[in-house]
Amino acid sequence: MKIGIVGTGHVGSAAAYAMVLRGVGSEIVLVDRDEGLADAQAQDILHATPFAHPVRVSAGGFGDLAGAGVVVLAAGANQKPGETRLALLERNAAVFQDLVPRVLEAAPEAVLLVASNPVDVMTQVTARVAAGRGVPPERVIGSGTVLDTARFRGLLAARFGVAPGSVHANVLGEHGDSEVMHWSGATAGGLPIAEFGRAVGRPVDQALRDEVDAAVRGAAARIIRGKGATWYGIGGGLARLAQAIAHDERAVVTCSILTAEAEGIPEVALSLPRILGARGIMGTVVPHLDPAERAALRRSAEILKEAADKLKV
């Protein structure tokens, strides 16, 4: 499968590099308004292919996205000093109103993977723009909480001393401050998380929950304080989503799409467990939530809905 990546800064280039290391796709085309940057990133990543997989990597323009099955949207403006979140959203929405039609003109059948932040609102913006060209919402997918879920599972696995693949625990709602750790549905080794903790002598008490919650919710802020931005984790997450599409895996992953209704809130993009295959989202798995989780997810949906509705798209 041919994969396009629009926006070749830290996130876009990390996604391309992760795809090469994982062997996702047969060809990757990098597009950026800074053509020199796109070319430099393509050359640098191409030089890693002898150590990984024989993926063809090149730079090009929007026309070179023709035939792509997946296009990652990692472009967008950076927040200016003193600029409000809404003002940044409006600027990025304007960027996407120009960018998305150009992508779809070249690759009308592509699944769009949205990486630009705030990713849930930008997913809703992309879905609105793409709908004007006949693209259904299930083909516009935000990375959402795919990374937050990985962080959640990784922290629990470290606590228990097991591999992260043995832990199943999801983060729902917003990729941001209002995200919801789905503790009531978490399992490890096929057991509810609390039962597994008792079995291995590492109980899941409120102190552990608070510690893990704070670590997941504050992970991006800690990384940003140290190096200015995050890119490797989300690059790996985007590669994983692209892999599920390229191989028609029908994998269950937490990601964001424009959802008809979530906890009573209509038409909002947020993350839930989704079945992901070659044509995008094939279904949503609505999880059982305890009352506190249900209320938290509704609040998360309300925050996202309010932000999206303020945009002039």
PDB file of C-alpha atoms in Angstrom:
ATOM      1  CA  MET A   1       0.000   0.000   0.000  1.00  0.00           C
ATOM      2  CA  LYS A   2       1.125   3.531  -0.800  1.00  0.00           C
ATOM      3  CA  ILE A   3       1.022   5.897   2.185  1.00  0.00           C
ATOM      4  CA  GLY A   4       1.153   9.687   2.093  1.00  0.00           C
ATOM      5  CA  ILE A   5       2.225  11.933   4.960  1.00  0.00           C
ATOM      6  CA  VAL A   6       1.368  15.636   4.777  1.00  0.00           C
ATOM      7  CA  GLY A   7       3.448  17.658   7.205  1.00  0.00           C
ATOM      8  CA  THR A   8       7.000  16.408   7.727  1.00  0.00           C
ATOM      9  CA  GLY A   9       7.972  17.996  11.008  1.00  0.00           C
ATOM     10  CA  HIS A  10       8.666  15.940  14.124  1.00  0.00           C
ATOM     11  CA  VAL A  11       5.399  13.967  14.107  1.00  0.00           C
ATOM     12  CA  GLY A  12       5.147  13.317  10.383  1.00  0.00           C
ATOM     13  CA  SER A  13       8.775  12.243  10.060  1.00  0.00           C
ATOM     14  CA  ALA A  14       8.574  10.053  13.191  1.00  0.00           C
ATOM     15  CA  ALA A  15       5.506   8.340  11.747  1.00  0.00           C
ATOM     16  CA  ALA A  16       7.314   7.692   8.454  1.00  0.00           C
ATOM     17  CA  TYR A  17      10.355   6.335  10.260  1.00  0.00           C
ATOM     18  CA  ALA A  18       8.214   4.050  12.450  1.00  0.00           C
ATOM     19  CA  MET A  19       6.445   2.745   9.337  1.00  0.00           C
ATOM     20  CA  VAL A  20       9.787   1.891   7.733  1.00  0.00           C
ATOM     21  CA  LEU A  21      10.955   0.077  10.866  1.00  0.00           C
ATOM     22  CA  ARG A  22       7.679  -1.880  11.063  1.00  0.00           C
ATOM     23  CA  GLY A  23       7.497  -2.526   7.322  1.00  0.00           C
ATOM     24  CA  VAL A  24       4.160  -0.741   6.951  1.00  0.00           C
ATOM     25  CA  GLY A  25       3.289  -0.001   3.336  1.00  0.00           C
ATOM     26  CA  SER A  26       5.314  -0.451   0.171  1.00  0.00           C
ATOM     27  CA  GLU A  27       5.810   3.256  -0.571  1.00  0.00           C
ATOM     28  CA  ILE A  28       5.754   6.433   1.540  1.00  0.00           C
ATOM     29  CA  VAL A  29       5.440   9.909   0.013  1.00  0.00           C
ATOM     30  CA  LEU A  30       6.236  12.944   2.160  1.00  0.00           C
ATOM     31  CA  VAL A  31       4.561  16.273   1.353  1.00  0.00           C
ATOM     32  CA  ASP A  32       5.313  19.595   3.013  1.00  0.00           C
ATOM     33  CA  ARG A  33       5.025  23.248   2.104  1.00  0.00           C
ATOM     34  CA  ASP A  34       8.772  23.351   2.867  1.00  0.00           C
ATOM     35  CA  GLU A  35       9.893  21.157  -0.016  1.00  0.00           C
ATOM     36  CA  GLY A  36      13.483  21.131   1.193  1.00  0.00           C
ATOM     37  CA  LEU A  37      12.426  19.746   4.564  1.00  0.00           C
ATOM     38  CA  ALA A  38      10.294  17.033   2.950  1.00  0.00           C
ATOM     39  CA  ASP A  39      13.176  16.010   0.693  1.00  0.00           C
ATOM     40  CA  ALA A  40      15.671  15.950   3.560  1.00  0.00           C
ATOM     41  CA  GLN A  41      13.384  13.842   5.732  1.00  0.00           C
ATOM     42  CA  ALA A  42      12.710  11.436   2.856  1.00  0.00           C
ATOM     43  CA  GLN A  43      16.409  10.973   2.170  1.00  0.00           C
ATOM     44  CA  ASP A  44      17.267  10.486   5.836  1.00  0.00           C
ATOM     45  CA  ILE A  45      14.513   7.904   6.370  1.00  0.00           C
ATOM     46  CA  LEU A  46      15.330   6.151   3.089  1.00  0.00           C
ATOM     47  CA  HIS A  47      18.864   5.597   4.343  1.00  0.00           C
ATOM     48  CA  ALA A  48      17.464   3.524   7.206  1.00  0.00           C
ATOM     49  CA  THR A  49      15.672   1.073   4.920  1.00  0.00           C
ATOM     50  CA  PRO A  50      18.700  -1.251   4.475  1.00  0.00           C
ATOM     51  CA  PHE A  51      18.501  -1.856   8.235  1.00  0.00           C
ATOM     52  CA  ALA A  52      14.714  -2.347   8.253  1.00  0.00           C
ATOM     53  CA  HIS A  53      12.299  -3.014   5.374  1.00  0.00           C
ATOM     54  CA  PRO A  54      12.536  -2.175   1.645  1.00  0.00           C
ATOM     55  CA  VAL A  55       9.939   0.610   1.724  1.00  0.00           C
ATOM     56  CA  ARG A  56      10.303   3.210  -1.025  1.00  0.00           C
ATOM     57  CA  VAL A  57      10.472   6.705   0.512  1.00  0.00           C
ATOM     58  CA  SER A  58      10.317   9.942  -1.468  1.00  0.00           C
ATOM     59  CA  ALA A  59       9.216  13.571  -1.277  1.00  0.00           C
ATOM     60  CA  GLY A  60       6.628  15.083  -3.584  1.00  0.00           C
ATOM     61  CA  GLY A  61       3.629  17.339  -3.999  1.00  0.00           C
ATOM     62  CA  PHE A  62      -0.070  16.706  -3.488  1.00  0.00           C
ATOM     63  CA  GLY A  63      -0.331  15.151  -6.944  1.00  0.00           C
ATOM     64  CA  ASP A  64       2.137  12.473  -5.889  1.00  0.00           C
ATOM     65  CA  LEU A  65      -0.409  11.204  -3.341  1.00  0.00           C
ATOM     66  CA  ALA A  66      -2.371   9.626  -6.198  1.00  0.00           C
ATOM     67  CA  GLY A  67      -3.170   6.009  -5.410  1.00  0.00           C
ATOM     68  CA  ALA A  68      -2.443   6.309  -1.679  1.00  0.00           C
ATOM     69  CA  GLY A  69      -4.564   4.085   0.536  1.00  0.00           C
ATOM     70  CA  VAL A  70      -3.728   6.054   3.677  1.00  0.00           C
ATOM     71  CA  VAL A  71      -2.785   9.721   4.078  1.00  0.00           C
ATOM     72  CA  VAL A  72      -1.542  10.988   7.438  1.00  0.00           C
ATOM     73  CA  LEU A  73      -2.374  14.641   8.129  1.00  0.00           C
ATOM     74  CA  ALA A  74       0.330  15.998  10.430  1.00  0.00           C
ATOM     75  CA  ALA A  75       0.378  19.618   9.245  1.00  0.00           C
ATOM     76  CA  GLY A  76      -0.783  22.632  11.199  1.00  0.00           C
ATOM     77  CA  ALA A  77       0.165  25.901  12.826  1.00  0.00           C
ATOM     78  CA  ASN A  78       1.975  26.194  16.153  1.00  0.00           C
ATOM     79  CA  GLN A  79       0.442  28.173  19.013  1.00  0.00           C
ATOM     80  CA  LYS A  80       1.733  31.758  19.238  1.00  0.00           C
ATOM     81  CA  PRO A  81       2.626  33.394  22.579  1.00  0.00           C
ATOM     82  CA  GLY A  82      -0.568  34.681  24.181  1.00  0.00           C
ATOM     83  CA  GLU A  83      -2.779  33.016  21.555  1.00  0.00           C
ATOM     84  CA  THR A  84      -5.963  31.374  22.799  1.00  0.00           C
ATOM     85  CA  ARG A  85      -6.736  27.732  22.117  1.00  0.00           C
ATOM     86  CA  LEU A  86      -9.761  28.768  20.045  1.00  0.00           C
ATOM     87  CA  ALA A  87      -7.665  31.125  17.915  1.00  0.00           C
ATOM     88  CA  LEU A  88      -5.184  28.320  17.235  1.00  0.00           C
ATOM     89  CA  LEU A  89      -8.062  25.995  16.376  1.00  0.00           C
ATOM     90  CA  GLU A  90      -9.449  28.530  13.915  1.00  0.00           C
ATOM     91  CA  ARG A  91      -6.071  28.896  12.209  1.00  0.00           C
ATOM     92  CA  ASN A  92      -5.593  25.146  11.938  1.00  0.00           C
ATOM     93  CA  ALA A  93      -9.164  24.701  10.728  1.00  0.00           C
ATOM     94  CA  ALA A  94      -8.413  27.184   7.949  1.00  0.00           C
ATOM     95  CA  VAL A  95      -5.280  25.213   7.025  1.00  0.00           C
ATOM     96  CA  PHE A  96      -7.292  21.993   6.826  1.00  0.00           C
ATOM     97  CA  GLN A  97     -10.057  23.559   4.746  1.00  0.00           C
ATOM     98  CA  ASP A  98      -7.422  24.138   2.068  1.00  0.00           C
ATOM     99  CA  LEU A  99      -5.382  20.976   2.650  1.00  0.00           C
ATOM    100  CA  VAL A 100      -8.063  18.265   2.842  1.00  0.00           C
ATOM    101  CA  PRO A 101      -9.639  18.958  -0.595  1.00  0.00           C
ATOM    102  CA  ARG A 102      -6.171  18.917  -2.185  1.00  0.00           C
ATOM    103  CA  VAL A 103      -5.433  15.542  -0.612  1.00  0.00           C
ATOM    104  CA  LEU A 104      -8.771  14.080  -1.690  1.00  0.00           C
ATOM    105  CA  GLU A 105      -8.427  15.419  -5.210  1.00  0.00           C
ATOM    106  CA  ALA A 106      -5.282  13.322  -5.583  1.00  0.00           C
ATOM    107  CA  ALA A 107      -6.322  10.341  -3.427  1.00  0.00           C
ATOM    108  CA  PRO A 108     -10.135  10.254  -3.275  1.00  0.00           C
ATOM    109  CA  GLU A 109     -10.271   6.714  -1.825  1.00  0.00           C
ATOM    110  CA  ALA A 110      -7.687   7.221   0.918  1.00  0.00           C
ATOM    111  CA  VAL A 111      -8.324   6.731   4.610  1.00  0.00           C
ATOM    112  CA  LEU A 112      -7.307   9.954   6.344  1.00  0.00           C
ATOM    113  CA  LEU A 113      -5.350   9.684   9.620  1.00  0.00           C
ATOM    114  CA  VAL A 114      -5.437  12.971  11.528  1.00  0.00           C
ATOM    115  CA  ALA A 115      -2.496  13.685  13.850  1.00  0.00           C
ATOM    116  CA  SER A 116      -2.627  17.473  14.233  1.00  0.00           C
ATOM    117  CA  ASN A 117      -3.639  18.780  17.655  1.00  0.00           C
ATOM    118  CA  PRO A 118      -6.054  19.234  19.264  1.00  0.00           C
ATOM    119  CA  VAL A 119      -6.629  15.981  17.441  1.00  0.00           C
ATOM    120  CA  ASP A 120     -10.279  15.269  18.296  1.00  0.00           C
ATOM    121  CA  VAL A 121     -11.499  18.691  17.168  1.00  0.00           C
ATOM    122  CA  MET A 122      -9.254  18.569  14.096  1.00  0.00           C
ATOM    123  CA  THR A 123     -10.729  15.143  13.297  1.00  0.00           C
ATOM    124  CA  GLN A 124     -14.205  16.680  13.434  1.00  0.00           C
ATOM    125  CA  VAL A 125     -13.067  19.549  11.201  1.00  0.00           C
ATOM    126  CA  THR A 126     -11.548  17.091   8.713  1.00  0.00           C
ATOM    127  CA  ALA A 127     -14.681  14.962   8.694  1.00  0.00           C
ATOM    128  CA  ARG A 128     -16.849  18.005   7.983  1.00  0.00           C
ATOM    129  CA  VAL A 129     -14.630  19.129   5.098  1.00  0.00           C
ATOM    130  CA  ALA A 130     -14.260  15.603   3.693  1.00  0.00           C
ATOM    131  CA  ALA A 131     -18.022  15.021   3.852  1.00  0.00           C
ATOM    132  CA  GLY A 132     -18.380  17.684   1.170  1.00  0.00           C
ATOM    133  CA  ARG A 133     -16.477  15.336  -1.143  1.00  0.00           C
ATOM    134  CA  GLY A 134     -18.517  12.284  -0.251  1.00  0.00           C
ATOM    135  CA  VAL A 135     -16.105  10.803   2.290  1.00  0.00           C
ATOM    136  CA  PRO A 136     -17.920   9.005   5.135  1.00  0.00           C
ATOM    137  CA  PRO A 137     -16.828   9.653   8.755  1.00  0.00           C
ATOM    138  CA  GLU A 138     -15.410   6.149   9.158  1.00  0.00           C
ATOM    139  CA  ARG A 139     -12.640   7.067   6.684  1.00  0.00           C
ATOM    140  CA  VAL A 140     -11.519  10.079   8.746  1.00  0.00           C
ATOM    141  CA  ILE A 141      -9.690   8.791  11.807  1.00  0.00           C
ATOM    142  CA  GLY A 142      -7.920  10.758  14.500  1.00  0.00           C
ATOM    143  CA  SER A 143      -5.062   9.186  16.428  1.00  0.00           C
ATOM    144  CA  GLY A 144      -7.076  10.109  19.511  1.00  0.00           C
ATOM    145  CA  THR A 145      -6.130   8.138  22.610  1.00  0.00           C
ATOM    146  CA  VAL A 146      -4.118   5.420  20.855  1.00  0.00           C
ATOM    147  CA  LEU A 147      -0.997   6.793  22.572  1.00  0.00           C
ATOM    148  CA  ASP A 148      -2.717   7.397  25.923  1.00  0.00           C
ATOM    149  CA  THR A 149      -3.921   3.788  25.885  1.00  0.00           C
ATOM    150  CA  ALA A 150      -0.366   2.600  25.211  1.00  0.00           C
ATOM    151  CA  ARG A 151       0.886   4.669  28.130  1.00  0.00           C
ATOM    152  CA  PHE A 152      -1.860   3.276  30.401  1.00  0.00           C
ATOM    153  CA  ARG A 153      -1.064  -0.335  29.478  1.00  0.00           C
ATOM    154  CA  GLY A 154       2.676   0.232  29.748  1.00  0.00           C
ATOM    155  CA  LEU A 155       2.449   1.691  33.248  1.00  0.00           C
ATOM    156  CA  LEU A 156       0.233  -1.131  34.482  1.00  0.00           C
ATOM    157  CA  ALA A 157       2.520  -3.718  32.921  1.00  0.00           C
ATOM    158  CA  ALA A 158       5.526  -2.183  34.669  1.00  0.00           C
ATOM    159  CA  ARG A 159       3.638  -2.282  37.976  1.00  0.00           C
ATOM    160  CA  PHE A 160       2.853  -5.977  37.548  1.00  0.00           C
ATOM    161  CA  GLY A 161       6.183  -6.966  36.007  1.00  0.00           C
ATOM    162  CA  VAL A 162       4.592  -8.374  32.840  1.00  0.00           C
ATOM    163  CA  ALA A 163       4.694  -7.591  29.127  1.00  0.00           C
ATOM    164  CA  PRO A 164       2.443  -4.711  28.002  1.00  0.00           C
ATOM    165  CA  GLY A 165       0.750  -7.075  25.541  1.00  0.00           C
ATOM    166  CA  SER A 166      -0.658  -8.993  28.507  1.00  0.00           C
ATOM    167  CA  VAL A 167      -2.562  -5.923  29.700  1.00  0.00           C
ATOM    168  CA  HIS A 168      -5.797  -4.694  28.127  1.00  0.00           C
ATOM    169  CA  ALA A 169      -6.870  -1.272  29.351  1.00  0.00           C
ATOM    170  CA  ASN A 170      -8.214   1.667  27.361  1.00  0.00           C
ATOM    171  CA  VAL A 171      -8.297   5.442  27.612  1.00  0.00           C
ATOM    172  CA  LEU A 172     -11.525   6.939  26.282  1.00  0.00           C
ATOM    173  CA  GLY A 173     -12.850  10.348  25.265  1.00  0.00           C
ATOM    174  CA  GLU A 174     -10.576  13.305  24.597  1.00  0.00           C
ATOM    175  CA  HIS A 175      -6.883  13.084  23.856  1.00  0.00           C
ATOM    176  CA  GLY A 176      -6.288  15.687  26.525  1.00  0.00           C
ATOM    177  CA  ASP A 177      -7.158  16.777  30.035  1.00  0.00           C
ATOM    178  CA  SER A 178     -10.647  15.242  30.156  1.00  0.00           C
ATOM    179  CA  GLU A 179      -9.599  11.755  28.999  1.00  0.00           C
ATOM    180  CA  VAL A 180     -11.070   8.809  30.904  1.00  0.00           C
ATOM    181  CA  MET A 181      -9.073   5.845  32.213  1.00  0.00           C
ATOM    182  CA  HIS A 182     -11.373   2.825  31.837  1.00  0.00           C
ATOM    183  CA  TRP A 183     -10.376   1.084  35.054  1.00  0.00           C
ATOM    184  CA  SER A 184     -13.576  -0.933  35.405  1.00  0.00           C
ATOM    185  CA  GLY A 185     -12.890  -2.738  32.100  1.00  0.00           C
ATOM    186  CA  ALA A 186      -9.127  -3.228  32.522  1.00  0.00           C
ATOM    187  CA  THR A 187      -7.787  -6.786  32.466  1.00  0.00           C
ATOM    188  CA  ALA A 188      -4.448  -8.576  32.621  1.00  0.00           C
ATOM    189  CA  GLY A 189      -3.872 -12.221  31.794  1.00  0.00           C
ATOM    190  CA  GLY A 190      -7.599 -12.594  31.185  1.00  0.00           C
ATOM    191  CA  LEU A 191      -8.468 -11.451  34.742  1.00  0.00           C
ATOM    192  CA  PRO A 192      -9.965  -8.177  35.963  1.00  0.00           C
ATOM    193  CA  ILE A 193      -7.106  -5.877  36.834  1.00  0.00           C
ATOM    194  CA  ALA A 194      -7.743  -5.898  40.592  1.00  0.00           C
ATOM    195  CA  GLU A 195      -7.898  -9.695  40.661  1.00  0.00           C
ATOM    196  CA  PHE A 196      -4.693  -9.984  38.652  1.00  0.00           C
ATOM    197  CA  GLY A 197      -2.960  -7.559  40.993  1.00  0.00           C
ATOM    198  CA  ARG A 198      -3.886  -9.695  43.982  1.00  0.00           C
ATOM    199  CA  ALA A 199      -2.711 -12.844  42.174  1.00  0.00           C
ATOM    200  CA  VAL A 200       0.771 -11.410  41.582  1.00  0.00           C
ATOM    201  CA  GLY A 201       1.010  -9.750  44.986  1.00  0.00           C
ATOM    202  CA  ARG A 202       0.765  -6.194  43.662  1.00  0.00           C
ATOM    203  CA  PRO A 203      -2.644  -4.861  44.671  1.00  0.00           C
ATOM    204  CA  VAL A 204      -4.464  -2.225  42.660  1.00  0.00           C
ATOM    205  CA  ASP A 205      -5.392   0.274  45.359  1.00  0.00           C
ATOM    206  CA  GLN A 206      -6.502   3.900  45.120  1.00  0.00           C
ATOM    207  CA  ALA A 207      -2.931   5.121  45.500  1.00  0.00           C
ATOM    208  CA  LEU A 208      -1.882   3.116  42.430  1.00  0.00           C
ATOM    209  CA  ARG A 209      -4.872   4.378  40.464  1.00  0.00           C
ATOM    210  CA  ASP A 210      -4.050   7.968  41.325  1.00  0.00           C
ATOM    211  CA  GLU A 211      -0.390   7.466  40.436  1.00  0.00           C
ATOM    212  CA  VAL A 212      -1.124   5.855  37.064  1.00  0.00           C
ATOM    213  CA  ASP A 213      -3.850   8.376  36.229  1.00  0.00           C
ATOM    214  CA  ALA A 214      -1.510  11.288  36.902  1.00  0.00           C
ATOM    215  CA  ALA A 215       1.315   9.666  34.930  1.00  0.00           C
ATOM    216  CA  VAL A 216      -0.869   9.032  31.862  1.00  0.00           C
ATOM    217  CA  ARG A 217      -2.581  12.419  31.987  1.00  0.00           C
ATOM    218  CA  GLY A 218       0.660  14.307  32.562  1.00  0.00           C
ATOM    219  CA  ALA A 219       2.937  12.365  30.211  1.00  0.00           C
ATOM    220  CA  ALA A 220       2.885  14.879  27.365  1.00  0.00           C
ATOM    221  CA  ALA A 221       3.506  17.832  29.687  1.00  0.00           C
ATOM    222  CA  ARG A 222       6.552  16.141  31.210  1.00  0.00           C
ATOM    223  CA  ILE A 223       8.007  15.351  27.787  1.00  0.00           C
ATOM    224  CA  ILE A 224       7.320  18.862  26.513  1.00  0.00           C
ATOM    225  CA  ARG A 225       9.104  20.358  29.531  1.00  0.00           C
ATOM    226  CA  GLY A 226      12.156  18.262  28.733  1.00  0.00           C
ATOM    227  CA  LYS A 227      12.386  18.505  24.936  1.00  0.00           C
ATOM    228  CA  GLY A 228       9.701  20.868  23.682  1.00  0.00           C
ATOM    229  CA  ALA A 229       7.306  18.431  22.004  1.00  0.00           C
ATOM    230  CA  THR A 230       6.353  14.761  21.671  1.00  0.00           C
ATOM    231  CA  TRP A 231       6.835  12.782  18.485  1.00  0.00           C
ATOM    232  CA  TYR A 232       8.209   9.237  18.849  1.00  0.00           C
ATOM    233  CA  GLY A 233       5.237   7.815  20.756  1.00  0.00           C
ATOM    234  CA  ILE A 234       2.631   9.286  18.442  1.00  0.00           C
ATOM    235  CA  GLY A 235       4.743   8.347  15.419  1.00  0.00           C
ATOM    236  CA  GLY A 236       4.603   4.739  16.587  1.00  0.00           C
ATOM    237  CA  GLY A 237       0.866   5.000  17.179  1.00  0.00           C
ATOM    238  CA  LEU A 238       0.231   6.336  13.678  1.00  0.00           C
ATOM    239  CA  ALA A 239       2.331   3.519  12.215  1.00  0.00           C
ATOM    240  CA  ARG A 240       0.238   1.014  14.148  1.00  0.00           C
ATOM    241  CA  LEU A 241      -3.023   2.495  12.818  1.00  0.00           C
ATOM    242  CA  ALA A 242      -1.662   2.517   9.258  1.00  0.00           C
ATOM    243  CA  GLN A 243      -0.603  -1.109   9.645  1.00  0.00           C
ATOM    244  CA  ALA A 244      -4.101  -2.147  10.700  1.00  0.00           C
ATOM    245  CA  ILE A 245      -5.504  -0.454   7.601  1.00  0.00           C
ATOM    246  CA  ALA A 246      -2.854  -1.719   5.173  1.00  0.00           C
ATOM    247  CA  HIS A 247      -3.281  -5.332   6.335  1.00  0.00           C
ATOM    248  CA  ASP A 248      -7.054  -5.135   6.840  1.00  0.00           C
ATOM    249  CA  GLU A 249      -6.444  -6.423  10.365  1.00  0.00           C
ATOM    250  CA  ARG A 250      -9.822  -5.466  11.828  1.00  0.00           C
ATOM    251  CA  ALA A 251      -7.922  -4.750  15.025  1.00  0.00           C
ATOM    252  CA  VAL A 252      -9.660  -3.165  18.008  1.00  0.00           C
ATOM    253  CA  VAL A 253      -7.899   0.120  18.790  1.00  0.00           C
ATOM    254  CA  THR A 254      -8.826   3.317  20.601  1.00  0.00           C
ATOM    255  CA  CYS A 255      -9.040   6.123  18.075  1.00  0.00           C
ATOM    256  CA  SER A 256     -11.220   9.114  17.293  1.00  0.00           C
ATOM    257  CA  ILE A 257     -13.906   9.520  14.657  1.00  0.00           C
ATOM    258  CA  LEU A 258     -16.941  11.759  14.298  1.00  0.00           C
ATOM    259  CA  THR A 259     -19.498   9.817  16.336  1.00  0.00           C
ATOM    260  CA  ALA A 260     -23.247  10.192  15.904  1.00  0.00           C
ATOM    261  CA  GLU A 261     -23.847  10.102  19.665  1.00  0.00           C
ATOM    262  CA  ALA A 262     -21.684   9.570  22.745  1.00  0.00           C
ATOM    263  CA  GLU A 263     -23.288   9.536  26.204  1.00  0.00           C
ATOM    264  CA  GLY A 264     -26.115  11.682  24.905  1.00  0.00           C
ATOM    265  CA  ILE A 265     -23.874  14.203  23.122  1.00  0.00           C
ATOM    266  CA  PRO A 266     -24.551  14.271  19.359  1.00  0.00           C
ATOM    267  CA  GLU A 267     -22.037  14.624  16.528  1.00  0.00           C
ATOM    268  CA  VAL A 268     -18.753  14.681  18.414  1.00  0.00           C
ATOM    269  CA  ALA A 269     -15.314  13.249  17.611  1.00  0.00           C
ATOM    270  CA  LEU A 270     -13.755  11.308  20.479  1.00  0.00           C
ATOM    271  CA  SER A 271     -12.054   7.991  21.169  1.00  0.00           C
ATOM    272  CA  LEU A 272     -13.748   4.683  21.868  1.00  0.00           C
ATOM    273  CA  PRO A 273     -12.604   1.153  21.022  1.00  0.00           C
ATOM    274  CA  ARG A 274     -13.015   0.864  17.234  1.00  0.00           C
ATOM    275  CA  ILE A 275     -12.618  -1.991  14.756  1.00  0.00           C
ATOM    276  CA  LEU A 276     -10.098  -0.813  12.166  1.00  0.00           C
ATOM    277  CA  GLY A 277      -9.625  -2.358   8.743  1.00  0.00           C
ATOM    278  CA  ALA A 278      -8.882  -1.578   5.117  1.00  0.00           C
ATOM    279  CA  ARG A 279     -11.760   0.877   4.629  1.00  0.00           C
ATOM    280  CA  GLY A 280     -11.383   2.600   7.965  1.00  0.00           C
ATOM    281  CA  ILE A 281     -13.601   2.100  10.995  1.00  0.00           C
ATOM    282  CA  MET A 282     -15.835  -0.942  10.616  1.00  0.00           C
ATOM    283  CA  GLY A 283     -17.570  -0.675  13.985  1.00  0.00           C
ATOM    284  CA  THR A 284     -17.423   0.722  17.496  1.00  0.00           C
ATOM    285  CA  VAL A 285     -17.307  -1.378  20.659  1.00  0.00           C
ATOM    286  CA  VAL A 286     -19.280   0.533  23.303  1.00  0.00           C
ATOM    287  CA  PRO A 287     -17.709  -0.496  26.618  1.00  0.00           C
ATOM    288  CA  HIS A 288     -19.460  -1.105  29.920  1.00  0.00           C
ATOM    289  CA  LEU A 289     -18.695   1.846  32.206  1.00  0.00           C
ATOM    290  CA  ASP A 290     -19.274   2.395  35.883  1.00  0.00           C
ATOM    291  CA  PRO A 291     -21.310   5.499  36.850  1.00  0.00           C
ATOM    292  CA  ALA A 292     -18.251   7.673  37.480  1.00  0.00           C
ATOM    293  CA  GLU A 293     -16.668   6.700  34.151  1.00  0.00           C
ATOM    294  CA  ARG A 294     -19.928   7.325  32.323  1.00  0.00           C
ATOM    295  CA  ALA A 295     -20.213  10.801  33.813  1.00  0.00           C
ATOM    296  CA  ALA A 296     -16.566  11.543  32.997  1.00  0.00           C
ATOM    297  CA  LEU A 297     -16.996  10.406  29.383  1.00  0.00           C
ATOM    298  CA  ARG A 298     -20.078  12.592  28.990  1.00  0.00           C
ATOM    299  CA  ARG A 299     -18.156  15.575  30.345  1.00  0.00           C
ATOM    300  CA  SER A 300     -15.289  14.856  27.937  1.00  0.00           C
ATOM    301  CA  ALA A 301     -17.753  14.720  25.032  1.00  0.00           C
ATOM    302  CA  GLU A 302     -19.324  18.010  26.136  1.00  0.00           C
ATOM    303  CA  ILE A 303     -15.929  19.754  26.197  1.00  0.00           C
ATOM    304  CA  LEU A 304     -15.058  18.525  22.710  1.00  0.00           C
ATOM    305  CA  LYS A 305     -18.480  19.330  21.301  1.00  0.00           C
ATOM    306  CA  GLU A 306     -18.328  22.883  22.658  1.00  0.00           C
ATOM    307  CA  ALA A 307     -14.887  23.470  21.146  1.00  0.00           C
ATOM    308  CA  ALA A 308     -15.901  22.094  17.737  1.00  0.00           C
ATOM    309  CA  ASP A 309     -19.148  24.057  17.618  1.00  0.00           C
ATOM    310  CA  LYS A 310     -17.294  27.351  18.106  1.00  0.00           C
ATOM    311  CA  LEU A 311     -15.319  26.871  14.912  1.00  0.00           C
ATOM    312  CA  LYS A 312     -16.425  28.535  11.696  1.00  0.00           C
ATOM    313  CA  VAL A 313     -16.304  25.427   9.480  1.00  0.00           C
TER     314      VAL A 313
END
